[in-house]
């Protein structure tokens, strides 16, 4: 696959890079820091004091929720996103709500998703290989302990 095969998705009116497709996530997540570059007004966030609990048990306080249009090739859907204010190597994480709503079939091995269209065709969206490896590497780095052997 050449680098030219990469196809970003659009959320609201912005092309979004560094999107993680996570079939293990029960929610769609957008990072608060992603809003400014996307041009989305933070006043659109419906404030809802809730905690989001991660796989390892860590808890993050949500800024709230927002419904945004997601454009993936010719398929459009409106998705609820939990807004989180924390550092991440990803701008957006789309989980089972989006996957199930648009009937997406993801392939982590092939770094792509297959989406059925309204007319019965199947479209493929390919991930960006280099960015994927960079994000994975950042996410796997252990935290610095502060001792001199680091």
PDB file of C-alpha atoms in Angstrom, residues 24-92:
ATOM      1  CA  UNK A  24     -12.867  -2.151  22.615  1.00  0.00           C
ATOM      2  CA  UNK A  25     -14.085   1.353  23.467  1.00  0.00           C
ATOM      3  CA  UNK A  26     -17.685   1.700  24.646  1.00  0.00           C
ATOM      4  CA  UNK A  27     -17.679   5.429  23.749  1.00  0.00           C
ATOM      5  CA  UNK A  28     -16.456   7.750  21.031  1.00  0.00           C
ATOM      6  CA  UNK A  29     -13.924  10.235  22.432  1.00  0.00           C
ATOM      7  CA  UNK A  30     -12.668  13.584  21.205  1.00  0.00           C
ATOM      8  CA  UNK A  31      -9.841  15.358  22.995  1.00  0.00           C
ATOM      9  CA  UNK A  32     -10.614  18.896  24.155  1.00  0.00           C
ATOM     10  CA  UNK A  33      -7.333  20.084  22.609  1.00  0.00           C
ATOM     11  CA  UNK A  34      -8.658  18.958  19.213  1.00  0.00           C
ATOM     12  CA  UNK A  35     -11.499  21.503  19.250  1.00  0.00           C
ATOM     13  CA  UNK A  36      -9.458  24.635  18.461  1.00  0.00           C
ATOM     14  CA  UNK A  37      -7.802  23.271  15.301  1.00  0.00           C
ATOM     15  CA  UNK A  38     -11.177  21.875  14.199  1.00  0.00           C
ATOM     16  CA  UNK A  39     -12.845  25.254  14.646  1.00  0.00           C
ATOM     17  CA  UNK A  40     -15.589  23.847  16.884  1.00  0.00           C
ATOM     18  CA  UNK A  41     -16.985  26.227  19.480  1.00  0.00           C
ATOM     19  CA  UNK A  42     -16.611  24.755  22.966  1.00  0.00           C
ATOM     20  CA  UNK A  43     -20.027  26.176  23.881  1.00  0.00           C
ATOM     21  CA  UNK A  44     -21.512  23.289  21.834  1.00  0.00           C
ATOM     22  CA  UNK A  45     -20.327  20.847  24.526  1.00  0.00           C
ATOM     23  CA  UNK A  46     -23.193  19.696  26.730  1.00  0.00           C
ATOM     24  CA  UNK A  47     -21.623  19.778  30.180  1.00  0.00           C
ATOM     25  CA  UNK A  48     -22.194  16.486  31.930  1.00  0.00           C
ATOM     26  CA  UNK A  49     -20.079  15.687  35.002  1.00  0.00           C
ATOM     27  CA  UNK A  50     -19.186  12.033  34.451  1.00  0.00           C
ATOM     28  CA  UNK A  51     -16.117   9.874  34.860  1.00  0.00           C
ATOM     29  CA  UNK A  52     -14.753   7.664  32.130  1.00  0.00           C
ATOM     30  CA  UNK A  53     -13.002   4.532  33.382  1.00  0.00           C
ATOM     31  CA  UNK A  54     -10.245   3.079  31.213  1.00  0.00           C
ATOM     32  CA  UNK A  55      -9.132  -0.496  30.686  1.00  0.00           C
ATOM     33  CA  UNK A  56      -6.551  -0.381  33.477  1.00  0.00           C
ATOM     34  CA  UNK A  57      -9.001   1.216  35.916  1.00  0.00           C
ATOM     35  CA  UNK A  58      -7.797   4.824  35.600  1.00  0.00           C
ATOM     36  CA  UNK A  59     -10.568   7.377  35.761  1.00  0.00           C
ATOM     37  CA  UNK A  60     -10.829  10.608  33.737  1.00  0.00           C
ATOM     38  CA  UNK A  61     -13.367  13.341  34.317  1.00  0.00           C
ATOM     39  CA  UNK A  62     -15.308  14.237  31.180  1.00  0.00           C
ATOM     40  CA  UNK A  63     -15.763  17.821  30.054  1.00  0.00           C
ATOM     41  CA  UNK A  64     -19.111  16.778  28.617  1.00  0.00           C
ATOM     42  CA  UNK A  65     -20.646  15.394  25.431  1.00  0.00           C
ATOM     43  CA  UNK A  66     -21.160  16.669  21.923  1.00  0.00           C
ATOM     44  CA  UNK A  67     -22.894  15.292  18.835  1.00  0.00           C
ATOM     45  CA  UNK A  68     -20.871  15.745  15.646  1.00  0.00           C
ATOM     46  CA  UNK A  69     -21.312  14.622  12.056  1.00  0.00           C
ATOM     47  CA  UNK A  70     -18.747  12.043  10.936  1.00  0.00           C
ATOM     48  CA  UNK A  71     -18.016  11.756   7.217  1.00  0.00           C
ATOM     49  CA  UNK A  72     -16.239   8.574   6.156  1.00  0.00           C
ATOM     50  CA  UNK A  73     -16.019   8.439   2.364  1.00  0.00           C
ATOM     51  CA  UNK A  74     -19.672   8.582   1.225  1.00  0.00           C
ATOM     52  CA  UNK A  75     -21.113   7.493   4.607  1.00  0.00           C
ATOM     53  CA  UNK A  76     -22.348  10.174   7.024  1.00  0.00           C
ATOM     54  CA  UNK A  77     -23.478   9.598  10.589  1.00  0.00           C
ATOM     55  CA  UNK A  78     -24.114  11.744  13.644  1.00  0.00           C
ATOM     56  CA  UNK A  79     -22.216  10.497  16.670  1.00  0.00           C
ATOM     57  CA  UNK A  80     -22.127  11.354  20.346  1.00  0.00           C
ATOM     58  CA  UNK A  81     -18.568  12.008  21.544  1.00  0.00           C
ATOM     59  CA  UNK A  82     -17.341  12.200  25.118  1.00  0.00           C
ATOM     60  CA  UNK A  83     -15.003  15.197  25.467  1.00  0.00           C
ATOM     61  CA  UNK A  84     -11.874  14.488  27.492  1.00  0.00           C
ATOM     62  CA  UNK A  85      -9.210  16.975  28.583  1.00  0.00           C
ATOM     63  CA  UNK A  86      -6.057  14.884  28.804  1.00  0.00           C
ATOM     64  CA  UNK A  87      -2.909  14.334  26.756  1.00  0.00           C
ATOM     65  CA  UNK A  88      -3.201  11.703  24.040  1.00  0.00           C
ATOM     66  CA  UNK A  89      -1.327  10.688  20.928  1.00  0.00           C
ATOM     67  CA  UNK A  90      -4.750  10.573  19.216  1.00  0.00           C
ATOM     68  CA  UNK A  91      -7.140  13.427  18.432  1.00  0.00           C
ATOM     69  CA  UNK A  92     -10.217  11.215  18.316  1.00  0.00           C
TER      70      UNK A  92
END
